[in-house]
mmCIF file of C-alpha atoms in Angstrom:
data_model
loop_
_atom_site.group_PDB
_atom_site.id
_atom_site.type_symbol
_atom_site.label_atom_id
_atom_site.label_comp_id
_atom_site.label_asym_id
_atom_site.label_seq_id
_atom_site.Cartn_x
_atom_site.Cartn_y
_atom_site.Cartn_z
ATOM 1 C CA MET A 649 -7.204 -1.261 -14.119
ATOM 2 C CA ILE A 650 -7.030 -1.645 -10.377
ATOM 3 C CA ARG A 651 -3.754 -2.514 -8.693
ATOM 4 C CA THR A 652 -4.954 -5.774 -7.137
ATOM 5 C CA ARG A 653 -5.986 -7.174 -10.469
ATOM 6 C CA ARG A 654 -2.600 -6.357 -11.968
ATOM 7 C CA LEU A 655 -0.909 -8.298 -9.200
ATOM 8 C CA PHE A 656 -3.453 -11.087 -9.577
ATOM 9 C CA TYR A 657 -2.340 -11.648 -13.141
ATOM 10 C CA SER A 658 1.346 -11.205 -12.305
ATOM 11 C CA VAL A 659 1.086 -13.846 -9.558
ATOM 12 C CA CYS A 660 -0.953 -16.268 -11.611
ATOM 13 C CA ARG A 661 0.657 -15.381 -14.952
ATOM 14 C CA ASP A 662 -1.122 -17.334 -17.680
ATOM 15 C CA LYS A 663 -2.870 -19.684 -15.298
ATOM 16 C CA ILE A 664 -6.208 -17.876 -15.218
ATOM 17 C CA MET A 665 -8.383 -16.073 -17.749
ATOM 18 C CA LEU A 666 -11.878 -14.707 -17.293
ATOM 19 C CA SER A 667 -12.941 -15.008 -20.911
ATOM 20 C CA ALA A 668 -12.447 -18.747 -21.291
ATOM 21 C CA THR A 669 -11.895 -21.869 -19.276
ATOM 22 C CA ALA A 670 -8.388 -21.842 -17.822
ATOM 23 C CA ARG A 671 -6.515 -24.472 -15.869
ATOM 24 C CA SER A 672 -3.724 -24.388 -13.341
ATOM 25 C CA ASP A 673 -2.205 -27.033 -11.109
ATOM 26 C CA ASN A 674 -5.130 -26.733 -8.696
ATOM 27 C CA TYR A 675 -7.911 -24.738 -10.290
ATOM 28 C CA ILE A 676 -10.439 -24.520 -13.049
ATOM 29 C CA LEU A 677 -12.013 -21.102 -13.529
ATOM 30 C CA LEU A 678 -15.113 -21.728 -15.578
ATOM 31 C CA GLU A 679 -16.394 -19.579 -18.391
ATOM 32 C CA PRO A 680 -18.461 -16.537 -17.365
ATOM 33 C CA LYS A 681 -21.697 -18.194 -18.493
ATOM 34 C CA SER A 682 -21.042 -20.917 -15.947
ATOM 35 C CA VAL A 683 -21.502 -18.429 -13.115
ATOM 36 C CA PHE A 684 -25.200 -18.696 -13.688
ATOM 37 C CA ASP A 685 -25.199 -22.460 -12.993
ATOM 38 C CA PRO A 686 -23.806 -21.237 -10.514
ATOM 39 C CA LYS A 687 -20.208 -22.455 -10.499
ATOM 40 C CA LEU A 688 -17.052 -20.488 -10.146
ATOM 41 C CA VAL A 689 -13.601 -21.328 -8.844
ATOM 42 C CA LEU A 690 -13.199 -25.058 -8.341
ATOM 43 C CA PRO A 691 -10.329 -27.400 -7.653
ATOM 44 C CA GLU A 692 -9.740 -29.647 -10.605
ATOM 45 C CA ASN A 693 -12.081 -32.624 -11.013
ATOM 46 C CA GLN A 694 -14.448 -31.308 -8.333
ATOM 47 C CA THR A 695 -18.078 -30.295 -8.689
ATOM 48 C CA PRO A 696 -20.053 -28.115 -6.276
ATOM 49 C CA SER A 697 -22.615 -29.671 -3.974
ATOM 50 C CA GLN A 698 -26.084 -28.155 -4.109
ATOM 51 C CA THR A 699 -27.910 -27.749 -0.812
ATOM 52 C CA ALA A 700 -31.574 -27.209 -0.127
ATOM 53 C CA ALA A 701 -30.816 -23.627 0.842
ATOM 54 C CA GLY A 702 -29.423 -22.878 -2.616
ATOM 55 C CA ALA A 703 -25.788 -22.711 -1.523
ATOM 56 C CA GLN A 704 -22.782 -23.887 -3.472
ATOM 57 C CA HIS A 705 -19.783 -25.346 -1.672
ATOM 58 C CA LEU A 706 -16.544 -24.587 -3.478
ATOM 59 C CA ARG A 707 -12.994 -25.344 -2.397
ATOM 60 C CA LEU A 708 -9.654 -23.725 -2.940
ATOM 61 C CA PRO A 709 -6.577 -25.453 -1.499
ATOM 62 C CA ASN A 710 -6.566 -23.096 1.501
ATOM 63 C CA ILE A 711 -10.072 -21.595 1.577
ATOM 64 C CA ASN A 712 -13.566 -23.059 1.762
ATOM 65 C CA VAL A 713 -16.257 -21.044 -0.009
ATOM 66 C CA LYS A 714 -20.014 -21.320 0.270
ATOM 67 C CA LEU A 715 -22.058 -19.242 -2.153
ATOM 68 C CA ASP A 716 -25.447 -18.722 -0.522
ATOM 69 C CA PHE A 717 -27.430 -17.022 -3.269
ATOM 70 C CA GLN A 718 -30.665 -17.225 -1.322
ATOM 71 C CA ASN A 719 -29.209 -14.871 1.282
ATOM 72 C CA ARG A 720 -26.849 -13.185 -1.191
ATOM 73 C CA THR A 721 -23.836 -14.063 0.898
ATOM 74 C CA TYR A 722 -20.359 -15.268 -0.036
ATOM 75 C CA TRP A 723 -18.994 -17.197 2.953
ATOM 76 C CA ALA A 724 -15.260 -17.874 2.947
ATOM 77 C CA ALA A 725 -13.215 -19.638 5.619
ATOM 78 C CA MET A 726 -9.464 -20.097 5.717
ATOM 79 C CA ARG A 727 -8.314 -23.685 6.165
ATOM 80 C CA PRO A 728 -4.514 -23.513 5.795
ATOM 81 C CA SER A 729 -2.971 -26.860 4.906
ATOM 82 C CA VAL A 730 -0.005 -26.541 7.289
ATOM 83 C CA ARG A 731 -0.351 -23.784 9.922
ATOM 84 C CA PRO A 732 -2.971 -21.030 10.322
ATOM 85 C CA ILE A 733 -0.598 -18.290 9.170
ATOM 86 C CA PHE A 734 -0.364 -16.227 6.002
ATOM 87 C CA THR A 735 1.673 -18.352 3.632
ATOM 88 C CA MET A 736 2.167 -17.408 -0.003
ATOM 89 C CA ASP A 737 -0.230 -20.226 -0.927
ATOM 90 C CA LEU A 738 -2.977 -18.770 1.257
ATOM 91 C CA LEU A 739 -2.352 -15.270 -0.105
ATOM 92 C CA ARG A 740 -2.607 -16.629 -3.650
ATOM 93 C CA ASP A 741 -5.934 -18.271 -2.845
ATOM 94 C CA MET A 742 -7.221 -15.031 -1.331
ATOM 95 C CA LEU A 743 -6.405 -13.251 -4.596
ATOM 96 C CA PHE A 744 -8.320 -15.936 -6.507
ATOM 97 C CA MET A 745 -11.208 -15.477 -4.091
ATOM 98 C CA GLN A 746 -11.241 -11.710 -4.590
ATOM 99 C CA GLU A 747 -11.261 -12.079 -8.345
ATOM 100 C CA SER A 748 -14.118 -14.581 -8.124
ATOM 101 C CA ILE A 749 -16.162 -12.042 -6.146
ATOM 102 C CA ARG A 750 -15.522 -9.362 -8.762
ATOM 103 C CA GLN A 751 -16.501 -11.803 -11.479
ATOM 104 C CA ILE A 752 -19.758 -12.779 -9.789
ATOM 105 C CA THR A 753 -20.808 -9.176 -9.171
ATOM 106 C CA ARG A 754 -19.994 -8.180 -12.762
ATOM 107 C CA GLU A 755 -21.823 -11.062 -14.332
ATOM 108 C CA THR A 756 -24.924 -11.224 -12.135
ATOM 109 C CA LYS A 757 -26.091 -7.640 -12.583
ATOM 110 C CA ASP A 758 -29.051 -8.864 -14.596
ATOM 111 C CA HIS A 759 -29.515 -12.025 -12.539
ATOM 112 C CA PRO A 760 -30.528 -10.778 -9.064
ATOM 113 C CA ARG A 761 -31.270 -14.280 -7.808
ATOM 114 C CA GLN A 762 -27.610 -15.160 -8.252
ATOM 115 C CA ALA A 763 -26.124 -11.902 -6.965
ATOM 116 C CA ILE A 764 -24.127 -11.483 -3.768
ATOM 117 C CA GLU A 765 -24.298 -8.481 -1.461
ATOM 118 C CA TYR A 766 -22.262 -9.639 1.537
ATOM 119 C CA VAL A 767 -18.849 -11.276 1.840
ATOM 120 C CA VAL A 768 -17.945 -12.949 5.147
ATOM 121 C CA PHE A 769 -14.348 -14.012 5.753
ATOM 122 C CA GLY A 770 -13.581 -16.283 8.690
ATOM 123 C CA SER A 771 -11.636 -19.417 9.558
ATOM 124 C CA SER A 772 -12.387 -23.126 9.790
ATOM 125 C CA THR A 773 -9.527 -23.761 12.240
ATOM 126 C CA PRO A 774 -11.126 -24.255 15.683
ATOM 127 C CA GLY A 775 -10.146 -21.508 18.096
ATOM 128 C CA ILE A 776 -7.876 -19.746 15.599
ATOM 129 C CA TYR A 777 -8.623 -17.083 12.990
ATOM 130 C CA ASN A 778 -5.049 -16.535 11.853
ATOM 131 C CA LEU A 779 -1.757 -16.246 13.753
ATOM 132 C CA GLY A 780 -0.231 -13.776 11.316
ATOM 133 C CA GLY A 781 2.985 -13.776 9.325
ATOM 134 C CA ASP A 782 5.404 -16.622 8.740
ATOM 135 C CA LEU A 783 7.852 -15.723 11.533
ATOM 136 C CA ALA A 784 10.213 -18.635 10.879
ATOM 137 C CA HIS A 785 10.498 -17.500 7.250
ATOM 138 C CA PHE A 786 11.101 -13.927 8.397
ATOM 139 C CA ALA A 787 13.903 -14.988 10.733
ATOM 140 C CA ASP A 788 15.543 -17.081 8.036
ATOM 141 C CA ARG A 789 15.400 -14.294 5.444
ATOM 142 C CA ILE A 790 16.592 -11.663 7.951
ATOM 143 C CA ARG A 791 19.631 -13.758 8.789
ATOM 144 C CA ALA A 792 20.312 -14.118 5.062
ATOM 145 C CA ARG A 793 19.901 -10.337 4.578
ATOM 146 C CA ASP A 794 17.355 -11.172 1.865
ATOM 147 C CA ARG A 795 15.468 -7.903 1.431
ATOM 148 C CA ALA A 796 13.861 -9.001 -1.836
ATOM 149 C CA SER A 797 12.086 -12.022 -0.300
ATOM 150 C CA LEU A 798 10.840 -10.049 2.693
ATOM 151 C CA GLN A 799 9.575 -7.314 0.404
ATOM 152 C CA ALA A 800 7.888 -9.777 -1.986
ATOM 153 C CA TYR A 801 6.042 -11.463 0.876
ATOM 154 C CA ALA A 802 4.943 -8.146 2.379
ATOM 155 C CA TYR A 803 3.777 -6.774 -0.976
ATOM 156 C CA ALA A 804 1.692 -9.919 -1.522
ATOM 157 C CA CYS A 805 0.097 -9.335 1.891
ATOM 158 C CA ILE A 806 -0.881 -5.761 1.139
ATOM 159 C CA ASP A 807 -2.259 -6.678 -2.279
ATOM 160 C CA VAL A 808 -4.716 -8.898 -0.416
ATOM 161 C CA ILE A 809 -5.290 -6.327 2.340
ATOM 162 C CA TYR A 810 -5.907 -3.548 -0.175
ATOM 163 C CA GLY A 811 -8.416 -5.729 -2.005
ATOM 164 C CA ASN A 812 -10.268 -6.248 1.279
ATOM 165 C CA ALA A 813 -10.093 -2.560 2.180
ATOM 166 C CA THR A 814 -11.672 -1.539 -1.140
ATOM 167 C CA ALA A 815 -14.368 -4.238 -0.932
ATOM 168 C CA PHE A 816 -12.770 -5.727 -4.063
ATOM 169 C CA TYR A 817 -14.216 -2.779 -6.040
ATOM 170 C CA ALA A 818 -17.535 -4.615 -5.876
ATOM 171 C CA PRO A 819 -20.938 -3.477 -4.504
ATOM 172 C CA VAL A 820 -20.687 -5.678 -1.413
ATOM 173 C CA VAL A 821 -20.470 -5.222 2.338
ATOM 174 C CA THR A 822 -17.484 -7.100 3.723
ATOM 175 C CA ILE A 823 -17.410 -8.713 7.166
ATOM 176 C CA GLY A 824 -14.453 -10.195 9.034
ATOM 177 C CA LEU A 825 -15.681 -12.946 11.372
ATOM 178 C CA VAL A 826 -13.215 -13.702 14.190
ATOM 179 C CA GLN A 827 -14.018 -16.776 16.297
ATOM 180 C CA GLY A 828 -10.558 -17.418 17.718
ATOM 181 C CA ASP A 829 -7.032 -16.030 17.964
ATOM 182 C CA ALA A 830 -6.247 -13.239 15.505
ATOM 183 C CA LEU A 831 -2.664 -12.115 16.049
ATOM 184 C CA GLY A 832 -0.361 -9.837 14.085
ATOM 185 C CA GLY A 833 -1.285 -10.131 10.424
ATOM 186 C CA GLY A 834 -4.412 -12.054 11.433
ATOM 187 C CA LEU A 835 -5.755 -8.967 13.188
ATOM 188 C CA GLU A 836 -4.610 -6.740 10.329
ATOM 189 C CA CYS A 837 -6.623 -8.881 7.935
ATOM 190 C CA ALA A 838 -9.736 -8.734 10.145
ATOM 191 C CA LEU A 839 -9.408 -4.943 10.407
ATOM 192 C CA SER A 840 -9.409 -4.554 6.625
ATOM 193 C CA PHE A 841 -13.110 -5.389 6.209
ATOM 194 C CA ASP A 842 -16.060 -3.004 6.486
ATOM 195 C CA LEU A 843 -17.206 -4.656 9.705
ATOM 196 C CA LEU A 844 -15.358 -6.712 12.304
ATOM 197 C CA VAL A 845 -17.543 -9.253 14.115
ATOM 198 C CA ALA A 846 -15.861 -11.206 16.915
ATOM 199 C CA GLU A 847 -16.881 -13.681 19.563
ATOM 200 C CA LYS A 848 -16.381 -12.375 23.123
ATOM 201 C CA ASN A 849 -13.433 -14.506 24.168
ATOM 202 C CA ALA A 850 -11.553 -14.389 20.873
ATOM 203 C CA LYS A 851 -7.991 -13.220 21.519
ATOM 204 C CA MET A 852 -6.550 -10.466 19.348
ATOM 205 C CA GLY A 853 -3.372 -8.464 19.427
ATOM 206 C CA LEU A 854 -0.238 -7.194 17.728
ATOM 207 C CA PRO A 855 2.744 -8.924 19.385
ATOM 208 C CA GLU A 856 5.422 -7.609 17.015
ATOM 209 C CA VAL A 857 6.815 -5.118 19.530
ATOM 210 C CA LEU A 858 7.773 -8.065 21.773
ATOM 211 C CA PHE A 859 10.563 -8.880 19.306
ATOM 212 C CA ASN A 860 11.377 -5.225 18.580
ATOM 213 C CA LEU A 861 9.272 -4.805 15.442
ATOM 214 C CA MET A 862 6.026 -3.114 14.411
ATOM 215 C CA PRO A 863 3.131 -4.582 12.411
ATOM 216 C CA GLY A 864 3.646 -3.578 8.802
ATOM 217 C CA MET A 865 0.651 -4.766 6.788
ATOM 218 C CA GLY A 866 -2.053 -2.261 7.616
ATOM 219 C CA ALA A 867 -2.487 -2.173 11.410
ATOM 220 C CA TYR A 868 -1.428 1.463 11.809
ATOM 221 C CA SER A 869 -3.511 2.593 8.836
ATOM 222 C CA PHE A 870 -6.708 0.843 9.930
ATOM 223 C CA LEU A 871 -6.449 1.478 13.670
ATOM 224 C CA SER A 872 -5.524 5.172 13.380
ATOM 225 C CA ARG A 873 -8.604 5.773 11.254
ATOM 226 C CA LYS A 874 -10.843 3.723 13.503
ATOM 227 C CA ILE A 875 -9.796 4.763 17.025
ATOM 228 C CA GLY A 876 -7.385 7.656 16.477
ATOM 229 C CA THR A 877 -3.626 7.874 16.185
ATOM 230 C CA ALA A 878 -2.829 8.019 19.911
ATOM 231 C CA ALA A 879 -5.007 5.019 20.775
ATOM 232 C CA ALA A 880 -3.657 3.095 17.772
ATOM 233 C CA GLU A 881 -0.056 3.674 18.814
ATOM 234 C CA LYS A 882 -0.821 2.705 22.403
ATOM 235 C CA LEU A 883 -2.422 -0.561 21.259
ATOM 236 C CA ILE A 884 0.407 -1.372 18.845
ATOM 237 C CA MET A 885 3.182 -0.606 21.312
ATOM 238 C CA SER A 886 1.553 -2.516 24.168
ATOM 239 C CA GLY A 887 2.153 -5.889 22.516
ATOM 240 C CA LYS A 888 -0.831 -7.009 24.589
ATOM 241 C CA VAL A 889 -3.290 -9.723 23.625
ATOM 242 C CA TYR A 890 -6.843 -8.458 24.154
ATOM 243 C CA THR A 891 -10.184 -10.202 24.301
ATOM 244 C CA ALA A 892 -12.739 -9.220 21.683
ATOM 245 C CA GLU A 893 -14.812 -7.760 24.501
ATOM 246 C CA GLU A 894 -11.963 -5.399 25.418
ATOM 247 C CA LEU A 895 -11.454 -4.369 21.792
ATOM 248 C CA HIS A 896 -15.180 -3.798 21.410
ATOM 249 C CA GLN A 897 -14.988 -1.310 24.286
ATOM 250 C CA LEU A 898 -12.072 0.400 22.522
ATOM 251 C CA GLY A 899 -14.055 0.631 19.282
ATOM 252 C CA VAL A 900 -11.919 -1.822 17.320
ATOM 253 C CA VAL A 901 -14.517 -4.600 17.157
ATOM 254 C CA ASP A 902 -17.804 -3.442 15.635
ATOM 255 C CA ILE A 903 -20.143 -6.260 16.656
ATOM 256 C CA LEU A 904 -19.682 -8.592 19.604
ATOM 257 C CA ALA A 905 -21.078 -12.127 19.614
ATOM 258 C CA ASP A 906 -21.363 -14.735 22.331
ATOM 259 C CA ASP A 907 -18.848 -17.558 22.039
ATOM 260 C CA GLY A 908 -19.953 -20.058 19.425
ATOM 261 C CA ASP A 909 -22.604 -17.700 18.078
ATOM 262 C CA GLY A 910 -20.561 -15.680 15.588
ATOM 263 C CA GLU A 911 -22.107 -17.070 12.415
ATOM 264 C CA ASN A 912 -25.632 -16.657 13.759
ATOM 265 C CA VAL A 913 -24.911 -13.038 14.667
ATOM 266 C CA VAL A 914 -23.623 -12.395 11.132
ATOM 267 C CA ARG A 915 -26.710 -14.047 9.625
ATOM 268 C CA GLU A 916 -28.976 -11.965 11.848
ATOM 269 C CA TYR A 917 -27.097 -8.803 10.879
ATOM 270 C CA ILE A 918 -27.512 -9.596 7.185
ATOM 271 C CA GLU A 919 -31.197 -10.442 7.564
ATOM 272 C CA ARG A 920 -31.818 -7.270 9.578
ATOM 273 C CA ASN A 921 -29.948 -4.997 7.168
ATOM 274 C CA SER A 922 -30.465 -6.571 3.748
ATOM 275 C CA ARG A 923 -33.075 -3.967 2.792
ATOM 276 C CA LYS A 924 -30.536 -1.242 3.601
ATOM 277 C CA HIS A 925 -27.756 -2.806 1.551
ATOM 278 C CA ASN A 926 -27.687 0.030 -0.992
ATOM 279 C CA ALA A 927 -27.391 2.605 1.806
ATOM 280 C CA HIS A 928 -24.645 0.636 3.562
ATOM 281 C CA THR A 929 -22.518 0.133 0.448
ATOM 282 C CA ALA A 930 -22.868 3.847 -0.331
ATOM 283 C CA MET A 931 -21.862 4.751 3.228
ATOM 284 C CA TYR A 932 -18.764 2.539 3.128
ATOM 285 C CA ARG A 933 -17.811 3.994 -0.254
ATOM 286 C CA ALA A 934 -18.165 7.455 1.279
ATOM 287 C CA ARG A 935 -15.991 6.372 4.221
ATOM 288 C CA ARG A 936 -13.290 5.236 1.793
ATOM 289 C CA ARG A 937 -13.507 8.546 -0.051
ATOM 290 C CA VAL A 938 -13.368 10.724 3.074
ATOM 291 C CA ASN A 939 -10.670 8.698 4.818
ATOM 292 C CA PRO A 940 -8.991 6.647 2.084
ATOM 293 C CA ILE A 941 -6.368 3.991 2.630
ATOM 294 C CA THR A 942 -4.300 4.101 -0.522
ATOM 295 C CA TYR A 943 -2.139 1.374 -1.953
ATOM 296 C CA ASP A 944 0.819 3.751 -1.905
ATOM 297 C CA GLU A 945 0.360 4.292 1.839
ATOM 298 C CA LEU A 946 0.337 0.553 2.506
ATOM 299 C CA ARG A 947 3.366 0.022 0.286
ATOM 300 C CA ASP A 948 5.353 2.828 1.910
ATOM 301 C CA ILE A 949 4.662 1.375 5.359
ATOM 302 C CA VAL A 950 5.747 -2.055 4.110
ATOM 303 C CA ASP A 951 9.053 -0.530 3.044
ATOM 304 C CA ILE A 952 9.439 0.942 6.545
ATOM 305 C CA TRP A 953 8.659 -2.512 7.955
ATOM 306 C CA VAL A 954 11.262 -4.191 5.729
ATOM 307 C CA ASP A 955 13.903 -1.698 6.869
ATOM 308 C CA ALA A 956 12.943 -2.410 10.481
ATOM 309 C CA THR A 957 13.091 -6.195 10.045
ATOM 310 C CA LEU A 958 16.603 -5.967 8.658
ATOM 311 C CA GLY A 959 17.555 -3.959 11.736
ATOM 312 C CA LEU A 960 16.671 -6.815 14.108
ATOM 313 C CA GLY A 961 19.487 -8.439 16.014
ATOM 314 C CA GLU A 962 20.002 -12.061 16.990
ATOM 315 C CA PRO A 963 18.310 -11.637 20.414
ATOM 316 C CA ASP A 964 15.236 -10.260 18.616
ATOM 317 C CA LEU A 965 15.204 -13.180 16.196
ATOM 318 C CA ARG A 966 15.383 -15.662 19.063
ATOM 319 C CA LYS A 967 12.335 -13.994 20.610
ATOM 320 C CA MET A 968 10.587 -14.199 17.247
ATOM 321 C CA LEU A 969 11.252 -17.935 17.029
ATOM 322 C CA ARG A 970 10.092 -18.444 20.622
ATOM 323 C CA LEU A 971 6.804 -16.845 19.605
ATOM 324 C CA THR A 972 6.629 -19.231 16.642
ATOM 325 C CA ALA A 973 7.053 -22.147 19.038
ATOM 326 C CA ALA A 974 4.299 -20.715 21.244
ATOM 327 C CA GLN A 975 2.025 -20.498 18.204
ATOM 328 C CA ASP A 976 2.726 -24.143 17.414
ATOM 329 C CA ARG A 977 1.784 -25.111 20.975
ATOM 330 C CA ARG A 978 -1.392 -23.027 20.668
ATOM 331 C CA LEU A 979 -2.294 -24.805 17.435
ATOM 332 C CA ALA A 980 -1.617 -28.227 18.946
ATOM 333 C CA ALA A 981 -3.798 -27.381 21.948
ATOM 334 C CA ALA A 982 -6.608 -26.219 19.670
ATOM 335 C CA MET A 983 -6.425 -29.449 17.668
ATOM 336 C CA VAL A 984 -6.529 -31.555 20.850
ATOM 337 C CA SER A 985 -9.491 -29.562 22.147
ATOM 338 C CA ASP A 986 -11.342 -29.986 18.853
ATOM 339 C CA THR A 987 -10.661 -33.731 18.868
ATOM 340 C CA GLN A 988 -12.006 -33.996 22.410
ATOM 341 C CA VAL A 989 -15.191 -32.213 21.371
ATOM 342 C CA ILE A 990 -15.665 -34.582 18.440
ATOM 343 C CA LEU A 991 -15.089 -37.631 20.679
ATOM 344 C CA GLU A 992 -17.577 -36.330 23.242
ATOM 345 C CA ARG A 993 -20.200 -35.800 20.564
ATOM 346 C CA THR A 994 -19.732 -39.289 19.123
ATOM 347 C CA SER A 995 -19.455 -41.197 22.405
#
């Protein structure tokens, strides 16, 4: 039994079962036979909407999912209810999402018209992919010397990250689609997929060093394998925010898209490579075998990160909270910009 699934059940306890209909406060996971309708993870009292293209629109509290069986693609977009950061609620929904992907691939082996071969993970927040960890929570728990809470949060993050990094143990190609700011844990999440597609002016970086910390949920593991240890350490210790174009030149971003064209570029990539899907999944499996990122490695680095967080002083925590305030201003600006666009379109 894989580690992510064990955590999935420990997080959700008796709230979810694959063999029969199960209910929680927010979900119904339908019986396996229902996959062929197709239906899967749905908020309670909600039904999917069928489109002409054969897609199903499903909703988790913090993630929108569109199952496009015609193009064999599972589209997922974060839509955090409060702030575009990794809250425990969002992490829980990502675990549900991962289990739904495993369930679909298991139960559609003999139903190729309802199979998925690609998983795309992006964001529905305009101008923002994800701003990373819950810094205000970190500061509060550091001041309280609460190692257990910091460790629990970080372990939940790497359970999700490890699921991404192993392609959920499913025969799929995974794609992180970045169309806005991806900072700290947001960048770590994007790095955990087989391919990272980003729009040219998307901003990405690891700002943790600015408040005397290092990123602890996969950045070192992914970057050192992708661009080498020296380049990874230079990027991490710079604390700099890069454009996607700059990271493409460094080899961090795999595919560059014009601003506003990210989804189209992903669709074109899938259409162009769908006949090579078997070769690509085999290649990515080989990559994971030759240069594996193990759960133990991620967990050990988390423990190093927890030790480092508890070593932060009050000046460091004040810098951390100033960054939180800057993130809030960035979110407010993005919301204003999006509202202006909507008003212009409707005027």
